[in-house]
Amino acid sequence: MKRKMVALALLAALSATAAAQKSLEVSVTNSSKSDRKAVPVVIALGSCGMDVRSALVTAGGREVASQLDDLDGDGKFDELCFLTDIAGNGKQTFSVKLEDSGAPREYEPQVYAEMLLTNKRIKSNNKQDLYISSLTVDNGTNPYWMLHHHGPAFENDMVAYRIYFDHRQTVDIYGKYHKGLELKKTQFYPDRQQKAAGFGDDVLWVGETFGLGALRGWDGNAPQMLKDVDHRTLRIISRGPLRTVVEVVDEGWNTMNPGKEKIDMTARYTLYAGRRDCFVDIKFNKDVKDYQFATGIINVKNSVETSDKKGLRGCWGTDWPVSEKDSAGHKRETVGLGICIPAGNVVRELPADKDNYPFVVGNASEELHYNITFCSDNEDFGFHSSKEWFEYLDAWKKELSTPVEVTVK
């Protein structure tokens, strides 16, 4: 009897330590008439009742690439994401198996992200090898020149972005000729051999403009850069295989709103595989509905503009991608830019000035969300006229305004 009791106790212990599993059925419905490509399906894991360590997504018996992300740095995965193409008025069903053991499944990378310190030991070329994931600086410290390509850079096979690590926090862009991941090789600055082989390059000079959708303060008369910040952090949260997530944290930011207290702002830039647009998700540490901010896109020289007066704005133009003194070895670049802000957050659309196509934004409560996008005329897969680009922007807004419906059982 004693041996039997011991055996039963051992069996119970083994059962308790066995891996826990949970199965989900995920339905994706596209209620629009338009086909959708590379649609992100994101599932929050906080309410699943287990510490998810691995996941398997299938559809019709076929494995679908997926990604687990720890977004808050607590060592636990917060979200599962995967991508799907879905026809107009279509519906798809996916099976998701979650486990509390093992490790995330590995898939071929479709995105890439990097942040590097400048390494003075390297003298033979412009490539660096001191990769980092995060950097925090105090007020008055500017690491712009200490970081290779001046901040984090991230890409998919269509586009690449970077964010300046200074008071501008400008979003800059890298245009490609052909689809493919390039940044690990070029590190945003291709050499002559790489240019001759068809690699892309920086295609926009941003200076102190908004670039592509940088968020700034607003003093009631003009945009204000983020000069007065107690602590500034840039970090790479996720490197793929399906999306990159780059985060900018400004603690103790004096927005220059008259009479307003400092706030904390966290901005996340998420780039998915197969999409040229970037999702900008901003959170504040308090209700900021009485604050106003400024954003927009650079007024590229010789550009023409489109606007629906409800948060969608774009341009198509041609200019040097670097300052005049650095223009040797470069050519003028033609680009299309776009920004889409929810109409409820648009306080005013301001007339174009010599630098920007600007907005005053607000009514943000504790969050603000918008999207940015661009193309380069160099692309052999993209757009080559303002007409084509503006038609894309219209379709892009319709897609953002009518997202697919995701239900989880």
Tab-separated table of C-alpha atoms in Angstrom:
chain	number	residue	atom	x	y	z
A	1	MET	CA	0.000	0.000	0.000
A	2	LYS	CA	2.809	2.366	0.880
A	3	ARG	CA	4.535	1.709	-2.442
A	4	LYS	CA	1.234	2.321	-4.270
A	5	MET	CA	0.779	5.669	-2.482
A	6	VAL	CA	4.311	6.687	-3.414
A	7	ALA	CA	3.681	5.731	-7.041
A	8	LEU	CA	0.469	7.766	-7.116
A	9	ALA	CA	2.221	10.762	-5.587
A	10	LEU	CA	4.987	10.530	-8.180
A	11	LEU	CA	2.435	10.313	-10.993
A	12	ALA	CA	0.666	13.413	-9.667
A	13	ALA	CA	3.976	15.298	-9.492
A	14	LEU	CA	4.845	14.326	-13.053
A	15	SER	CA	1.409	15.458	-14.242
A	16	ALA	CA	1.822	18.777	-12.474
A	17	THR	CA	5.151	19.416	-14.195
A	18	ALA	CA	3.931	18.394	-17.655
A	19	ALA	CA	3.756	21.193	-20.201
A	20	ALA	CA	0.492	23.095	-20.195
A	21	GLN	CA	-1.167	23.645	-23.562
A	22	LYS	CA	-3.970	25.817	-24.859
A	23	SER	CA	-5.591	25.775	-28.264
A	24	LEU	CA	-7.219	28.805	-29.864
A	25	GLU	CA	-9.315	29.242	-32.975
A	26	VAL	CA	-8.650	32.577	-34.672
A	27	SER	CA	-11.026	33.901	-37.323
A	28	VAL	CA	-10.039	36.743	-39.661
A	29	THR	CA	-12.783	38.477	-41.641
A	30	ASN	CA	-12.258	41.048	-44.393
A	31	SER	CA	-15.536	42.945	-44.780
A	32	SER	CA	-14.199	45.199	-47.551
A	33	LYS	CA	-14.330	44.416	-51.251
A	34	SER	CA	-10.576	44.879	-51.642
A	35	ASP	CA	-7.986	42.139	-51.328
A	36	ARG	CA	-5.574	42.687	-48.457
A	37	LYS	CA	-1.881	41.795	-48.382
A	38	ALA	CA	0.340	41.196	-45.335
A	39	VAL	CA	-2.428	41.857	-42.830
A	40	PRO	CA	-1.070	41.756	-39.248
A	41	VAL	CA	-2.997	39.472	-36.895
A	42	VAL	CA	-2.008	40.283	-33.312
A	43	ILE	CA	-3.193	38.285	-30.295
A	44	ALA	CA	-2.700	39.592	-26.758
A	45	LEU	CA	-1.543	36.795	-24.447
A	46	GLY	CA	-2.166	38.428	-21.082
A	47	SER	CA	-5.570	36.794	-20.584
A	48	CYS	CA	-4.680	33.301	-21.783
A	49	GLY	CA	-3.906	32.149	-18.237
A	50	MET	CA	-0.427	30.787	-18.871
A	51	ASP	CA	3.166	31.874	-19.399
A	52	VAL	CA	3.453	31.217	-23.121
A	53	ARG	CA	6.896	30.082	-24.241
A	54	SER	CA	6.162	28.670	-27.690
A	55	ALA	CA	3.391	28.814	-30.273
A	56	LEU	CA	2.350	27.002	-33.436
A	57	VAL	CA	-0.022	28.611	-35.944
A	58	THR	CA	-1.597	26.512	-38.699
A	59	ALA	CA	-4.224	26.992	-41.408
A	60	GLY	CA	-5.657	24.042	-43.290
A	61	GLY	CA	-2.875	21.863	-41.930
A	62	ARG	CA	-0.186	24.261	-43.179
A	63	GLU	CA	2.205	25.888	-40.710
A	64	VAL	CA	2.115	29.689	-40.708
A	65	ALA	CA	5.145	31.718	-39.621
A	66	SER	CA	4.515	33.565	-36.347
A	67	GLN	CA	6.317	35.677	-33.786
A	68	LEU	CA	6.207	36.015	-29.991
A	69	ASP	CA	7.173	39.365	-28.450
A	70	ASP	CA	7.974	40.523	-24.923
A	71	LEU	CA	7.029	44.179	-25.245
A	72	ASP	CA	7.445	45.347	-21.643
A	73	GLY	CA	10.712	43.566	-20.861
A	74	ASP	CA	9.392	41.456	-17.971
A	75	GLY	CA	10.617	38.182	-19.473
A	76	LYS	CA	7.144	37.035	-20.575
A	77	PHE	CA	5.710	37.130	-24.061
A	78	ASP	CA	2.858	39.640	-24.370
A	79	GLU	CA	1.786	39.210	-27.990
A	80	LEU	CA	1.665	36.643	-30.755
A	81	CYS	CA	1.530	37.933	-34.312
A	82	PHE	CA	1.357	36.463	-37.787
A	83	LEU	CA	0.548	37.795	-41.271
A	84	THR	CA	-2.021	36.791	-43.830
A	85	ASP	CA	-3.223	37.690	-47.319
A	86	ILE	CA	-7.022	37.704	-47.509
A	87	ALA	CA	-9.400	38.245	-50.411
A	88	GLY	CA	-12.113	40.864	-50.435
A	89	ASN	CA	-15.147	39.756	-48.392
A	90	GLY	CA	-13.058	36.766	-47.335
A	91	LYS	CA	-12.876	34.821	-44.087
A	92	GLN	CA	-10.039	32.659	-42.805
A	93	THR	CA	-9.614	30.376	-39.801
A	94	PHE	CA	-6.328	29.660	-38.028
A	95	SER	CA	-5.495	27.181	-35.278
A	96	VAL	CA	-3.092	28.380	-32.585
A	97	LYS	CA	-1.415	26.017	-30.120
A	98	LEU	CA	0.217	27.686	-27.111
A	99	GLU	CA	2.616	25.961	-24.723
A	100	ASP	CA	4.294	27.037	-21.495
A	101	SER	CA	7.558	25.253	-22.332
A	102	GLY	CA	10.117	25.197	-25.100
A	103	ALA	CA	11.219	28.181	-27.165
A	104	PRO	CA	9.744	30.254	-30.004
A	105	ARG	CA	9.771	28.440	-33.323
A	106	GLU	CA	12.333	29.707	-35.821
A	107	TYR	CA	11.410	31.083	-39.238
A	108	GLU	CA	13.301	32.771	-42.053
A	109	PRO	CA	13.772	36.458	-41.143
A	110	GLN	CA	11.702	38.838	-43.250
A	111	VAL	CA	12.735	41.960	-41.318
A	112	TYR	CA	15.882	43.302	-39.693
A	113	ALA	CA	16.819	45.930	-37.088
A	114	GLU	CA	20.109	47.253	-35.733
A	115	MET	CA	21.603	49.921	-33.499
A	116	LEU	CA	25.385	50.373	-33.330
A	117	LEU	CA	27.921	52.396	-31.412
A	118	THR	CA	30.632	53.968	-33.527
A	119	ASN	CA	33.763	51.855	-33.219
A	120	LYS	CA	36.880	53.992	-33.667
A	121	ARG	CA	39.059	50.865	-34.007
A	122	ILE	CA	37.583	50.270	-37.460
A	123	LYS	CA	39.399	52.453	-39.971
A	124	SER	CA	39.258	50.544	-43.255
A	125	ASN	CA	35.589	51.241	-44.055
A	126	ASN	CA	32.414	52.736	-42.681
A	127	LYS	CA	30.986	49.481	-41.291
A	128	GLN	CA	30.667	49.021	-37.529
A	129	ASP	CA	30.493	46.005	-35.206
A	130	LEU	CA	29.373	47.270	-31.768
A	131	TYR	CA	25.724	46.194	-31.838
A	132	ILE	CA	23.522	47.333	-28.962
A	133	SER	CA	19.817	46.978	-28.096
A	134	SER	CA	19.212	50.031	-25.920
A	135	LEU	CA	20.745	53.318	-24.831
A	136	THR	CA	19.558	55.896	-22.274
A	137	VAL	CA	20.978	59.405	-21.890
A	138	ASP	CA	20.322	62.258	-19.483
A	139	ASN	CA	19.242	65.780	-20.303
A	140	GLY	CA	21.985	67.660	-22.147
A	141	THR	CA	23.627	64.514	-23.559
A	142	ASN	CA	23.498	64.071	-27.319
A	143	PRO	CA	24.710	60.667	-28.607
A	144	TYR	CA	23.886	61.491	-32.239
A	145	TRP	CA	27.504	61.338	-33.413
A	146	MET	CA	28.350	58.341	-31.202
A	147	LEU	CA	25.834	56.105	-32.941
A	148	HIS	CA	26.325	54.684	-36.404
A	149	HIS	CA	23.550	55.950	-38.707
A	150	HIS	CA	22.639	58.197	-35.742
A	151	GLY	CA	20.091	55.875	-34.159
A	152	PRO	CA	18.247	52.580	-34.680
A	153	ALA	CA	17.497	51.450	-38.242
A	154	PHE	CA	14.989	48.812	-39.316
A	155	GLU	CA	13.731	47.311	-42.562
A	156	ASN	CA	11.726	44.767	-44.457
A	157	ASP	CA	12.387	43.774	-48.054
A	158	MET	CA	10.614	46.888	-49.401
A	159	VAL	CA	11.655	49.827	-47.222
A	160	ALA	CA	13.988	50.888	-44.419
A	161	TYR	CA	13.669	53.564	-41.737
A	162	ARG	CA	15.905	55.105	-39.092
A	163	ILE	CA	15.239	57.393	-36.108
A	164	TYR	CA	17.643	60.131	-35.080
A	165	PHE	CA	18.806	59.882	-31.468
A	166	ASP	CA	18.706	63.594	-30.626
A	167	HIS	CA	16.276	66.418	-29.922
A	168	ARG	CA	14.754	66.060	-33.401
A	169	GLN	CA	13.859	62.348	-33.190
A	170	THR	CA	13.294	62.593	-36.935
A	171	VAL	CA	12.245	59.571	-38.970
A	172	ASP	CA	14.484	59.232	-42.035
A	173	ILE	CA	14.249	56.764	-44.927
A	174	TYR	CA	16.357	54.442	-47.085
A	175	GLY	CA	15.061	53.599	-50.567
A	176	LYS	CA	15.716	50.360	-52.419
A	177	TYR	CA	16.027	49.405	-56.067
A	178	HIS	CA	15.085	45.750	-55.601
A	179	LYS	CA	13.287	43.824	-52.895
A	180	GLY	CA	15.546	42.336	-50.240
A	181	LEU	CA	17.100	42.848	-46.818
A	182	GLU	CA	20.166	45.076	-47.067
A	183	LEU	CA	20.941	46.914	-43.837
A	184	LYS	CA	23.129	44.224	-42.296
A	185	LYS	CA	25.418	44.624	-45.322
A	186	THR	CA	25.198	48.352	-46.027
A	187	GLN	CA	24.464	49.654	-42.504
A	188	PHE	CA	22.491	52.464	-44.208
A	189	TYR	CA	25.602	53.693	-46.044
A	190	PRO	CA	26.385	51.565	-49.124
A	191	ASP	CA	29.900	51.741	-50.512
A	192	ARG	CA	30.696	52.171	-54.220
A	193	GLN	CA	30.712	48.454	-54.919
A	194	GLN	CA	27.352	47.988	-53.223
A	195	LYS	CA	25.839	50.911	-55.127
A	196	ALA	CA	27.119	49.436	-58.382
A	197	ALA	CA	25.525	46.113	-57.407
A	198	GLY	CA	22.115	47.749	-56.988
A	199	PHE	CA	21.878	48.277	-53.253
A	200	GLY	CA	19.710	51.122	-51.960
A	201	ASP	CA	20.691	54.287	-50.111
A	202	ASP	CA	19.522	57.231	-48.045
A	203	VAL	CA	17.008	59.025	-50.298
A	204	LEU	CA	15.864	61.992	-48.196
A	205	TRP	CA	17.512	65.004	-46.605
A	206	VAL	CA	15.542	65.834	-43.461
A	207	GLY	CA	17.558	68.477	-41.577
A	208	GLU	CA	15.340	69.871	-38.818
A	209	THR	CA	12.064	69.110	-40.587
A	210	PHE	CA	9.513	66.501	-39.503
A	211	GLY	CA	11.087	64.082	-41.953
A	212	LEU	CA	8.468	61.373	-42.092
A	213	GLY	CA	6.054	61.901	-39.205
A	214	ALA	CA	8.220	62.887	-36.219
A	215	LEU	CA	6.075	64.037	-33.274
A	216	ARG	CA	7.078	67.361	-31.749
A	217	GLY	CA	5.701	69.792	-29.187
A	218	TRP	CA	3.505	72.788	-30.038
A	219	ASP	CA	3.719	76.136	-28.231
A	220	GLY	CA	0.636	77.600	-29.860
A	221	ASN	CA	2.559	79.105	-32.771
A	222	ALA	CA	5.217	76.687	-34.025
A	223	PRO	CA	6.510	73.104	-33.648
A	224	GLN	CA	8.986	72.584	-30.801
A	225	MET	CA	11.705	69.944	-30.801
A	226	LEU	CA	12.309	67.680	-27.825
A	227	LYS	CA	15.163	69.699	-26.343
A	228	ASP	CA	14.071	69.592	-22.694
A	229	VAL	CA	13.842	65.890	-21.770
A	230	ASP	CA	15.052	64.480	-18.434
A	231	HIS	CA	15.936	61.064	-19.888
A	232	ARG	CA	15.805	59.832	-23.492
A	233	THR	CA	15.911	56.129	-24.395
A	234	LEU	CA	15.959	54.402	-27.765
A	235	ARG	CA	15.754	50.638	-27.897
A	236	ILE	CA	15.040	47.744	-30.201
A	237	ILE	CA	12.318	45.595	-28.652
A	238	SER	CA	11.878	43.093	-31.456
A	239	ARG	CA	14.056	42.119	-34.420
A	240	GLY	CA	11.734	39.699	-36.225
A	241	PRO	CA	11.205	37.404	-37.988
A	242	LEU	CA	7.929	39.103	-39.017
A	243	ARG	CA	8.048	42.550	-37.434
A	244	THR	CA	10.495	44.932	-35.865
A	245	VAL	CA	9.504	47.090	-32.909
A	246	VAL	CA	11.612	50.137	-32.048
A	247	GLU	CA	10.776	52.243	-29.007
A	248	VAL	CA	11.598	55.851	-28.134
A	249	VAL	CA	11.014	56.921	-24.524
A	250	ASP	CA	11.102	60.580	-23.457
A	251	GLU	CA	10.819	60.945	-19.678
A	252	GLY	CA	10.144	64.379	-18.265
A	253	TRP	CA	9.453	66.048	-21.618
A	254	ASN	CA	8.695	69.769	-21.603
A	255	THR	CA	6.379	69.938	-24.621
A	256	MET	CA	6.400	73.759	-24.533
A	257	ASN	CA	2.603	73.752	-24.232
A	258	PRO	CA	1.997	76.993	-22.288
A	259	GLY	CA	1.349	76.323	-18.611
A	260	LYS	CA	1.504	72.516	-18.942
A	261	GLU	CA	3.532	70.083	-16.817
A	262	LYS	CA	6.188	67.793	-18.185
A	263	ILE	CA	5.009	64.409	-19.417
A	264	ASP	CA	6.473	61.013	-20.263
A	265	MET	CA	6.009	59.762	-23.815
A	266	THR	CA	6.682	56.307	-25.259
A	267	ALA	CA	6.577	56.005	-29.058
A	268	ARG	CA	6.693	52.604	-30.736
A	269	TYR	CA	7.479	52.192	-34.419
A	270	THR	CA	6.348	48.813	-35.767
A	271	LEU	CA	7.284	47.614	-39.250
A	272	TYR	CA	5.789	44.367	-40.570
A	273	ALA	CA	7.093	42.189	-43.379
A	274	GLY	CA	5.434	42.826	-46.727
A	275	ARG	CA	4.234	46.364	-45.914
A	276	ARG	CA	5.797	49.706	-46.756
A	277	ASP	CA	3.970	51.566	-43.978
A	278	CYS	CA	5.087	51.876	-40.367
A	279	PHE	CA	2.686	51.895	-37.396
A	280	VAL	CA	3.337	54.667	-34.852
A	281	ASP	CA	1.794	53.985	-31.430
A	282	ILE	CA	2.326	56.611	-28.743
A	283	LYS	CA	1.469	56.334	-25.061
A	284	PHE	CA	1.621	59.049	-22.412
A	285	ASN	CA	1.884	58.687	-18.648
A	286	LYS	CA	-1.198	60.863	-18.116
A	287	ASP	CA	-4.253	62.190	-19.877
A	288	VAL	CA	-2.986	64.757	-22.408
A	289	LYS	CA	-6.294	65.716	-24.011
A	290	ASP	CA	-5.531	69.370	-23.211
A	291	TYR	CA	-2.049	69.189	-24.792
A	292	GLN	CA	-1.298	69.882	-28.423
A	293	PHE	CA	1.492	68.468	-30.560
A	294	ALA	CA	2.796	68.864	-34.095
A	295	THR	CA	3.696	66.385	-36.802
A	296	GLY	CA	3.628	66.048	-40.570
A	297	ILE	CA	5.980	65.347	-43.466
A	298	ILE	CA	8.866	67.252	-44.985
A	299	ASN	CA	8.067	69.557	-47.878
A	300	VAL	CA	10.360	67.905	-50.412
A	301	LYS	CA	11.618	70.454	-52.907
A	302	ASN	CA	9.663	70.639	-56.145
A	303	SER	CA	6.963	68.500	-54.541
A	304	VAL	CA	3.250	68.336	-55.239
A	305	GLU	CA	0.827	67.675	-52.404
A	306	THR	CA	-2.325	65.676	-51.772
A	307	SER	CA	-4.646	65.960	-48.774
A	308	ASP	CA	-8.157	64.802	-47.939
A	309	LYS	CA	-8.344	67.424	-45.142
A	310	LYS	CA	-9.180	64.598	-42.742
A	311	GLY	CA	-5.747	63.394	-41.654
A	312	LEU	CA	-4.321	61.950	-44.881
A	313	ARG	CA	-1.518	63.972	-46.434
A	314	GLY	CA	1.201	63.131	-48.916
A	315	CYS	CA	3.687	64.565	-51.353
A	316	TRP	CA	5.818	63.597	-54.365
A	317	GLY	CA	9.018	65.478	-55.042
A	318	THR	CA	12.711	65.488	-55.941
A	319	ASP	CA	15.712	66.801	-53.994
A	320	TRP	CA	19.267	65.999	-53.000
A	321	PRO	CA	19.316	63.317	-50.246
A	322	VAL	CA	22.188	65.013	-48.408
A	323	SER	CA	23.324	68.554	-47.716
A	324	GLU	CA	24.859	70.458	-50.608
A	325	LYS	CA	28.397	70.126	-49.253
A	326	ASP	CA	28.026	66.309	-49.131
A	327	SER	CA	26.316	65.898	-52.513
A	328	ALA	CA	29.347	64.469	-54.355
A	329	GLY	CA	28.648	60.885	-55.375
A	330	HIS	CA	24.893	61.300	-54.923
A	331	LYS	CA	22.057	61.993	-57.323
A	332	ARG	CA	18.793	63.798	-56.817
A	333	GLU	CA	16.188	61.418	-55.417
A	334	THR	CA	12.469	61.325	-56.118
A	335	VAL	CA	10.300	60.077	-53.269
A	336	GLY	CA	6.658	59.818	-52.257
A	337	LEU	CA	5.775	60.412	-48.612
A	338	GLY	CA	2.560	59.893	-46.691
A	339	ILE	CA	1.052	60.233	-43.228
A	340	CYS	CA	-2.388	59.152	-42.018
A	341	ILE	CA	-3.705	60.506	-38.706
A	342	PRO	CA	-7.174	59.739	-37.293
A	343	ALA	CA	-9.427	62.681	-38.111
A	344	GLY	CA	-10.407	63.032	-34.461
A	345	ASN	CA	-6.808	63.811	-33.532
A	346	VAL	CA	-6.351	66.508	-36.182
A	347	VAL	CA	-6.726	69.912	-34.537
A	348	ARG	CA	-5.575	71.825	-37.616
A	349	GLU	CA	-4.001	71.104	-40.954
A	350	LEU	CA	-1.581	73.982	-41.471
A	351	PRO	CA	-0.579	75.368	-44.876
A	352	ALA	CA	2.688	74.083	-46.299
A	353	ASP	CA	5.759	76.112	-45.375
A	354	LYS	CA	9.308	75.916	-46.728
A	355	ASP	CA	10.098	72.939	-44.476
A	356	ASN	CA	6.958	70.915	-43.857
A	357	TYR	CA	3.410	69.921	-44.595
A	358	PRO	CA	2.357	70.268	-40.949
A	359	PHE	CA	-0.487	69.292	-38.640
A	360	VAL	CA	-1.414	70.361	-35.127
A	361	VAL	CA	-2.686	67.237	-33.351
A	362	GLY	CA	-4.360	66.664	-30.004
A	363	ASN	CA	-7.409	65.108	-28.298
A	364	ALA	CA	-5.055	62.254	-27.520
A	365	SER	CA	-6.132	61.223	-24.013
A	366	GLU	CA	-3.389	58.729	-23.014
A	367	GLU	CA	-2.677	57.361	-26.514
A	368	LEU	CA	-2.116	58.562	-30.062
A	369	HIS	CA	-1.881	56.326	-33.127
A	370	TYR	CA	-1.008	57.115	-36.734
A	371	ASN	CA	0.789	55.615	-39.731
A	372	ILE	CA	3.594	56.743	-42.022
A	373	THR	CA	4.669	55.421	-45.410
A	374	PHE	CA	6.978	56.188	-48.340
A	375	CYS	CA	8.295	54.986	-51.670
A	376	SER	CA	11.384	55.668	-53.752
A	377	ASP	CA	11.201	56.212	-57.500
A	378	ASN	CA	14.222	53.881	-57.739
A	379	GLU	CA	12.108	50.829	-56.875
A	380	ASP	CA	11.509	48.230	-59.569
A	381	PHE	CA	8.425	47.141	-57.600
A	382	GLY	CA	6.836	50.461	-56.617
A	383	PHE	CA	5.431	53.758	-57.873
A	384	HIS	CA	6.859	56.206	-60.389
A	385	SER	CA	4.543	59.195	-60.556
A	386	SER	CA	2.568	61.426	-58.237
A	387	LYS	CA	-0.660	60.042	-59.717
A	388	GLU	CA	0.255	56.456	-58.852
A	389	TRP	CA	1.487	57.460	-55.417
A	390	PHE	CA	-1.583	59.479	-54.501
A	391	GLU	CA	-3.863	56.637	-55.634
A	392	TYR	CA	-1.903	54.321	-53.334
A	393	LEU	CA	-2.334	56.755	-50.436
A	394	ASP	CA	-6.105	56.851	-50.940
A	395	ALA	CA	-6.283	53.047	-50.964
A	396	TRP	CA	-3.953	52.894	-47.955
A	397	LYS	CA	-6.246	55.098	-45.878
A	398	LYS	CA	-9.278	53.008	-46.823
A	399	GLU	CA	-7.444	49.908	-45.611
A	400	LEU	CA	-6.433	51.554	-42.333
A	401	SER	CA	-9.983	52.834	-41.835
A	402	THR	CA	-11.587	49.409	-42.391
A	403	PRO	CA	-9.342	46.903	-40.629
A	404	VAL	CA	-10.036	43.185	-40.750
A	405	GLU	CA	-11.982	41.715	-37.840
A	406	VAL	CA	-10.114	39.226	-35.660
A	407	THR	CA	-12.005	36.964	-33.236
A	408	VAL	CA	-10.409	34.473	-30.888
A	409	LYS	CA	-12.122	31.419	-29.387
